[in-house]
Short mmCIF file of C-alpha atoms in Angstrom, two decimals:
data_model
loop_
_atom_site.label_atom_id
_atom_site.label_comp_id
_atom_site.label_asym_id
_atom_site.label_seq_id
_atom_site.Cartn_x
_atom_site.Cartn_y
_atom_site.Cartn_z
CA MET J 200 -187.40 -35.85 -32.58
CA LEU J 201 -185.85 -33.51 -30.35
CA ALA J 202 -184.42 -36.33 -28.15
CA GLY J 203 -182.63 -38.02 -31.54
CA LYS J 204 -181.30 -35.36 -31.87
CA LEU J 205 -180.13 -34.79 -28.49
CA ARG J 206 -178.98 -38.07 -28.09
CA PHE J 207 -176.54 -37.52 -31.38
CA SER J 208 -175.11 -34.56 -29.76
CA ILE J 209 -174.31 -36.52 -27.41
CA ILE J 210 -173.43 -39.05 -29.30
CA PHE J 211 -170.92 -36.83 -31.06
CA LEU J 212 -169.34 -35.02 -27.85
CA VAL J 213 -168.11 -38.47 -26.84
CA VAL J 214 -166.15 -38.65 -30.04
CA GLY J 215 -164.88 -35.45 -29.59
CA LEU J 216 -163.57 -35.95 -26.45
CA PHE J 217 -161.69 -39.51 -27.10
CA ILE J 218 -160.69 -38.22 -30.34
CA GLY J 219 -158.58 -35.42 -28.21
CA LEU J 220 -157.25 -37.77 -26.00
CA THR J 221 -156.15 -40.11 -27.66
CA VAL J 222 -154.59 -37.20 -30.03
CA GLY J 223 -153.51 -35.46 -26.51
CA TYR J 224 -151.78 -38.09 -25.41
CA SER J 225 -150.16 -39.06 -28.49
CA PHE J 226 -148.37 -36.11 -29.55
CA GLY J 227 -147.66 -36.67 -25.26
CA SER J 228 -145.99 -39.45 -25.58
CA GLN J 229 -144.20 -38.26 -28.39
CA THR J 230 -143.06 -35.01 -26.19
CA GLN J 231 -141.99 -37.97 -23.35
CA LEU J 232 -139.72 -39.57 -25.87
CA VAL J 233 -138.14 -36.72 -27.44
CA TRP J 234 -137.05 -34.99 -23.66
CA LYS J 235 -135.96 -38.50 -22.82
CA GLU J 236 -133.51 -38.22 -26.01
CA LYS J 237 -132.27 -35.40 -25.29
CA TYR J 238 -131.51 -36.28 -21.22
CA PHE J 239 -129.59 -39.30 -22.51
CA GLU J 240 -127.26 -37.17 -25.01
CA LEU J 241 -126.89 -34.50 -22.43
CA GLN J 242 -126.22 -37.16 -19.76
CA LYS J 243 -123.64 -37.96 -22.46
CA THR J 244 -121.93 -35.62 -22.51
CA TYR J 245 -122.22 -34.99 -18.57
CA GLY J 246 -120.20 -37.98 -18.70
CA LYS J 247 -117.46 -36.86 -21.51
CA LEU J 248 -116.59 -33.86 -19.92
CA GLU J 249 -116.91 -35.28 -16.13
CA GLU J 250 -113.44 -37.58 -17.70
CA SER J 251 -112.20 -35.03 -19.39
CA TYR J 252 -112.53 -33.24 -15.85
CA LYS J 253 -110.74 -35.99 -14.46
CA ASN J 254 -108.00 -36.18 -16.69
CA LEU J 255 -106.84 -32.80 -16.72
CA ASN J 256 -107.24 -33.08 -12.77
CA LEU J 257 -104.84 -36.28 -13.15
CA ALA J 258 -102.14 -34.13 -15.33
CA TYR J 259 -102.64 -30.66 -13.15
CA SER J 260 -101.50 -33.00 -10.01
CA ASN J 261 -98.73 -34.85 -12.21
CA LEU J 262 -97.68 -30.95 -13.28
CA LYS J 263 -97.50 -29.13 -9.69
CA SER J 264 -95.50 -32.80 -8.47
CA GLN J 265 -93.22 -32.28 -11.18
CA MET J 266 -93.04 -28.76 -10.66
CA ALA J 267 -91.98 -28.75 -7.06
CA GLY J 268 -89.81 -30.99 -8.86
CA TRP J 269 -87.93 -28.73 -10.60
CA LYS J 270 -88.17 -25.55 -7.91
CA GLU J 271 -86.02 -27.92 -5.44
CA LYS J 272 -83.57 -28.36 -8.29
CA TYR J 273 -83.87 -24.85 -8.90
CA VAL J 274 -83.09 -23.63 -5.46
CA ARG J 275 -80.26 -26.56 -5.15
CA LEU J 276 -78.48 -24.97 -8.47
CA GLN J 277 -78.74 -21.14 -6.91
CA GLU J 278 -77.55 -22.29 -4.01
CA ALA J 279 -74.40 -24.60 -6.04
CA TYR J 280 -74.35 -21.35 -7.68
CA LYS J 281 -73.63 -18.65 -4.95
CA ASN J 282 -70.95 -21.35 -4.06
CA LEU J 283 -69.54 -21.29 -7.30
CA ASN J 284 -69.57 -18.02 -7.14
CA LEU J 285 -68.01 -16.84 -4.13
CA SER J 286 -65.24 -19.63 -4.99
CA TYR J 287 -64.34 -17.94 -8.23
CA LEU J 288 -64.12 -14.38 -6.23
CA ASN J 289 -61.94 -15.91 -3.61
CA LEU J 290 -59.67 -17.20 -6.74
CA LYS J 291 -59.91 -13.91 -8.23
CA ASN J 292 -58.83 -12.03 -4.78
CA LEU J 293 -55.77 -14.73 -5.01
CA THR J 294 -54.60 -14.79 -8.59
CA THR J 295 -54.60 -10.65 -7.91
CA VAL J 296 -52.26 -10.34 -5.23
CA ARG J 297 -49.18 -8.49 -5.94
CA ILE J 298 -46.50 -8.03 -3.12
CA GLU J 299 -43.57 -6.49 -3.51
CA LEU J 300 -41.09 -6.29 -1.17
CA LEU J 301 -39.50 -3.02 0.19
CA GLU J 302 -36.34 -2.00 1.79
CA ASP J 303 -35.09 0.69 3.78
CA LYS J 304 -35.44 4.07 2.07
CA GLU J 305 -37.69 2.55 -0.63
CA TYR J 306 -40.90 2.52 2.27
CA TYR J 307 -40.64 6.44 2.31
CA PRO J 308 -41.31 7.35 -1.51
CA GLU J 309 -44.08 4.42 -1.93
CA ALA J 310 -45.81 5.37 1.38
CA CYS J 311 -46.03 9.25 -0.23
CA ARG J 312 -47.16 7.79 -3.31
CA LEU J 313 -49.83 5.90 -1.65
CA ILE J 314 -51.31 8.53 0.80
CA SER J 315 -51.34 11.11 -2.57
CA HIS J 316 -53.64 8.98 -4.14
CA ALA J 317 -55.54 7.48 -1.68
CA ASN J 318 -59.23 8.04 -2.69
CA LYS J 319 -61.53 6.88 -0.20
CA SER J 320 -59.93 5.87 3.81
CA ILE J 321 -56.30 6.01 4.73
CA GLN J 322 -56.09 3.65 8.57
CA ILE J 323 -52.60 3.62 10.44
CA ILE J 324 -50.90 1.56 12.90
CA MET J 325 -47.62 2.61 14.40
CA TYR J 326 -45.87 2.24 17.29
CA VAL J 327 -43.47 5.40 17.01
CA VAL J 328 -44.39 8.38 14.88
CA LYS J 329 -41.77 11.26 15.71
CA TYR J 330 -43.46 14.45 14.23
CA ASP J 331 -40.55 17.45 14.08
CA SER J 332 -41.62 20.90 13.79
CA LYS J 333 -37.67 22.14 13.40
CA HIS J 334 -37.21 20.35 10.26
CA GLU J 335 -40.01 21.22 7.95
CA LYS J 336 -38.43 18.54 5.02
CA ASP J 337 -38.41 16.17 7.97
CA PRO J 338 -39.91 12.30 5.94
CA VAL J 339 -42.06 12.09 8.83
CA ASN J 340 -43.93 15.59 8.30
CA VAL J 341 -44.17 14.65 5.26
CA LEU J 342 -46.05 11.84 5.60
CA LEU J 343 -48.64 13.70 8.27
CA LYS J 344 -48.88 16.76 6.09
CA GLY J 345 -49.53 13.68 3.70
CA LEU J 346 -52.20 12.70 6.15
CA VAL J 347 -53.68 16.02 6.13
CA GLU J 348 -53.89 16.99 2.67
CA ALA J 349 -55.82 13.31 2.35
CA LYS J 350 -58.36 14.43 4.46
CA LYS J 351 -58.99 17.52 2.90
CA ARG J 352 -59.84 15.62 -0.16
CA GLY J 353 -62.91 14.34 1.81
CA VAL J 354 -60.33 11.34 2.23
CA GLU J 355 -61.41 9.08 5.58
CA VAL J 356 -57.48 9.68 8.19
CA LYS J 357 -57.70 7.18 11.16
CA VAL J 358 -54.28 6.81 13.21
CA LEU J 359 -53.69 4.87 16.38
CA VAL J 360 -49.69 4.79 17.66
CA ASP J 361 -48.88 3.49 21.37
CA ASP J 362 -48.38 5.33 24.26
CA VAL J 363 -44.95 6.28 23.62
CA THR J 364 -45.80 8.23 20.80
CA LEU J 365 -47.77 10.51 23.22
CA LYS J 366 -45.15 10.32 25.91
CA SER J 367 -41.92 10.59 23.29
CA TYR J 368 -43.67 12.76 20.67
CA PRO J 369 -46.16 14.73 22.36
CA GLN J 370 -46.27 17.12 19.83
CA THR J 371 -47.58 14.62 16.97
CA ILE J 372 -50.41 13.69 18.89
CA LYS J 373 -50.99 17.89 18.60
CA PHE J 374 -50.01 18.96 15.00
CA LEU J 375 -52.52 15.69 14.56
CA SER J 376 -55.50 17.06 16.17
CA GLU J 377 -55.19 20.12 15.43
CA ASN J 378 -56.03 19.32 11.72
CA LYS J 379 -58.77 17.10 12.65
CA ILE J 380 -56.61 14.15 12.06
CA PRO J 381 -59.01 11.44 14.03
CA VAL J 382 -56.01 9.64 17.02
CA ARG J 383 -56.38 7.39 18.92
CA LEU J 384 -53.72 5.41 22.08
CA ASP J 385 -54.03 1.23 21.46
CA PRO J 386 -56.50 0.02 23.71
CA SER J 387 -53.80 -1.03 27.24
CA ARG J 388 -51.49 0.69 28.08
CA TRP J 389 -50.08 -2.02 29.67
CA VAL J 390 -49.92 -3.80 26.42
CA THR J 391 -47.39 -2.28 23.77
CA THR J 392 -48.53 -1.83 20.10
CA HIS J 393 -45.87 -2.86 17.24
CA THR J 394 -47.37 -2.84 14.91
CA LYS J 395 -46.08 -1.15 12.11
CA MET J 396 -49.48 -0.83 9.37
CA VAL J 397 -50.45 1.53 6.84
CA ILE J 398 -54.29 0.36 4.59
CA VAL J 399 -55.20 2.86 1.66
CA ASP J 400 -58.75 3.14 -0.07
CA GLY J 401 -59.44 -1.25 1.69
CA LYS J 402 -56.79 -2.80 -0.82
CA TYR J 403 -53.19 -1.80 -0.44
CA LEU J 404 -51.29 -2.47 2.76
CA LEU J 405 -48.04 -2.11 4.11
CA VAL J 406 -46.81 -3.92 6.70
CA GLY J 407 -43.09 -4.74 8.46
CA SER J 408 -40.62 -2.64 10.66
CA HIS J 409 -40.79 1.20 9.48
CA ASN J 410 -41.25 2.99 11.91
CA TRP J 411 -42.64 6.98 11.11
CA THR J 412 -39.47 8.56 12.01
CA GLU J 413 -36.55 9.51 10.54
CA SER J 414 -33.94 7.07 11.15
CA ALA J 415 -36.10 4.23 9.86
CA LEU J 416 -37.18 6.09 7.01
CA THR J 417 -33.40 7.01 5.89
CA ARG J 418 -30.88 5.47 8.23
CA ASN J 419 -31.99 2.37 9.51
CA HIS J 420 -31.57 -1.11 8.03
CA GLU J 421 -35.91 -1.54 8.10
CA VAL J 422 -38.41 -3.80 5.43
CA THR J 423 -41.87 -3.71 4.83
CA VAL J 424 -44.02 -5.96 2.30
CA LYS J 425 -46.29 -4.01 0.27
CA ILE J 426 -49.78 -5.90 -0.83
CA TYR J 427 -52.42 -5.18 -3.46
CA SER J 428 -55.03 -7.31 -2.62
CA GLU J 429 -58.68 -6.82 -1.39
CA LYS J 430 -58.65 -9.89 0.52
CA PHE J 431 -55.81 -9.45 2.68
CA ALA J 432 -56.66 -5.27 3.30
CA GLY J 433 -59.52 -6.39 4.37
CA GLU J 434 -58.49 -8.78 7.25
CA ALA J 435 -55.68 -5.91 7.92
CA LEU J 436 -58.80 -3.71 8.78
CA LYS J 437 -60.62 -6.38 10.64
CA TYR J 438 -57.54 -6.13 12.66
CA PHE J 439 -57.66 -2.24 12.92
CA ASP J 440 -61.23 -2.02 13.92
CA SER J 441 -60.54 -4.64 16.72
CA LEU J 442 -57.87 -1.62 18.28
CA TRP J 443 -59.51 1.47 17.17
CA ASP J 444 -62.86 0.96 18.46
CA TYR J 445 -61.51 -0.09 21.93
CA GLY J 446 -58.58 2.44 21.47
CA ARG J 447 -58.37 5.36 24.10
CA LYS J 448 -58.81 8.77 22.67
CA VAL J 449 -56.32 11.77 23.45
CA LEU J 450 -56.53 15.22 23.68
CA GLY J 451 -53.66 16.99 21.78
#
């Protein structure tokens, strides 16, 4: 009786284990199948993403190449604009040039007007400047006093003369120095500076035959050209600086 019950229990246990293994295997198989399906779905998604990345990377490379070409074109256009703007400015300077001929006595009032209206700078190269302390209304005295007044207004004033002015009219050097007007002799005593030139504010230019003497301003036949041009005045200023920078300083 006991042996029969024991045999039955063992059989029941074996059957239970068999059923459990069967059910477990079936569940495991189903689970493995689900994960396998998910893996395939993810693989497909990854493939699509990889393809999209490749296309995007290709588009970026093309865009980068196009941008490099656009940048090169932009640089060329910028350079072309600079050249065009420079040409425009040069043309503008040429078209805004005004020239007037000053004959004989016409020079003096125009020189007075330019000096009295100067705002920034006055540069003068003159062969002869004759200051006459005995005649207050001498036209040269008026011009020189105009330089002093301009200096007081804050205008930069420089005067460069030939040795003949120092030797023949030392009172001119004395007057300028006493009034704090910088004055220099031309670079070499062996080379005559016969230039007669006045530059005002870097845009007005007087150049011609008029010395600053009473005879040249009131009696002689002289002619000077008045030019309004920043371009030509700028060229004249370069010439002035080339002499001034190496000019000989003098004491009054």
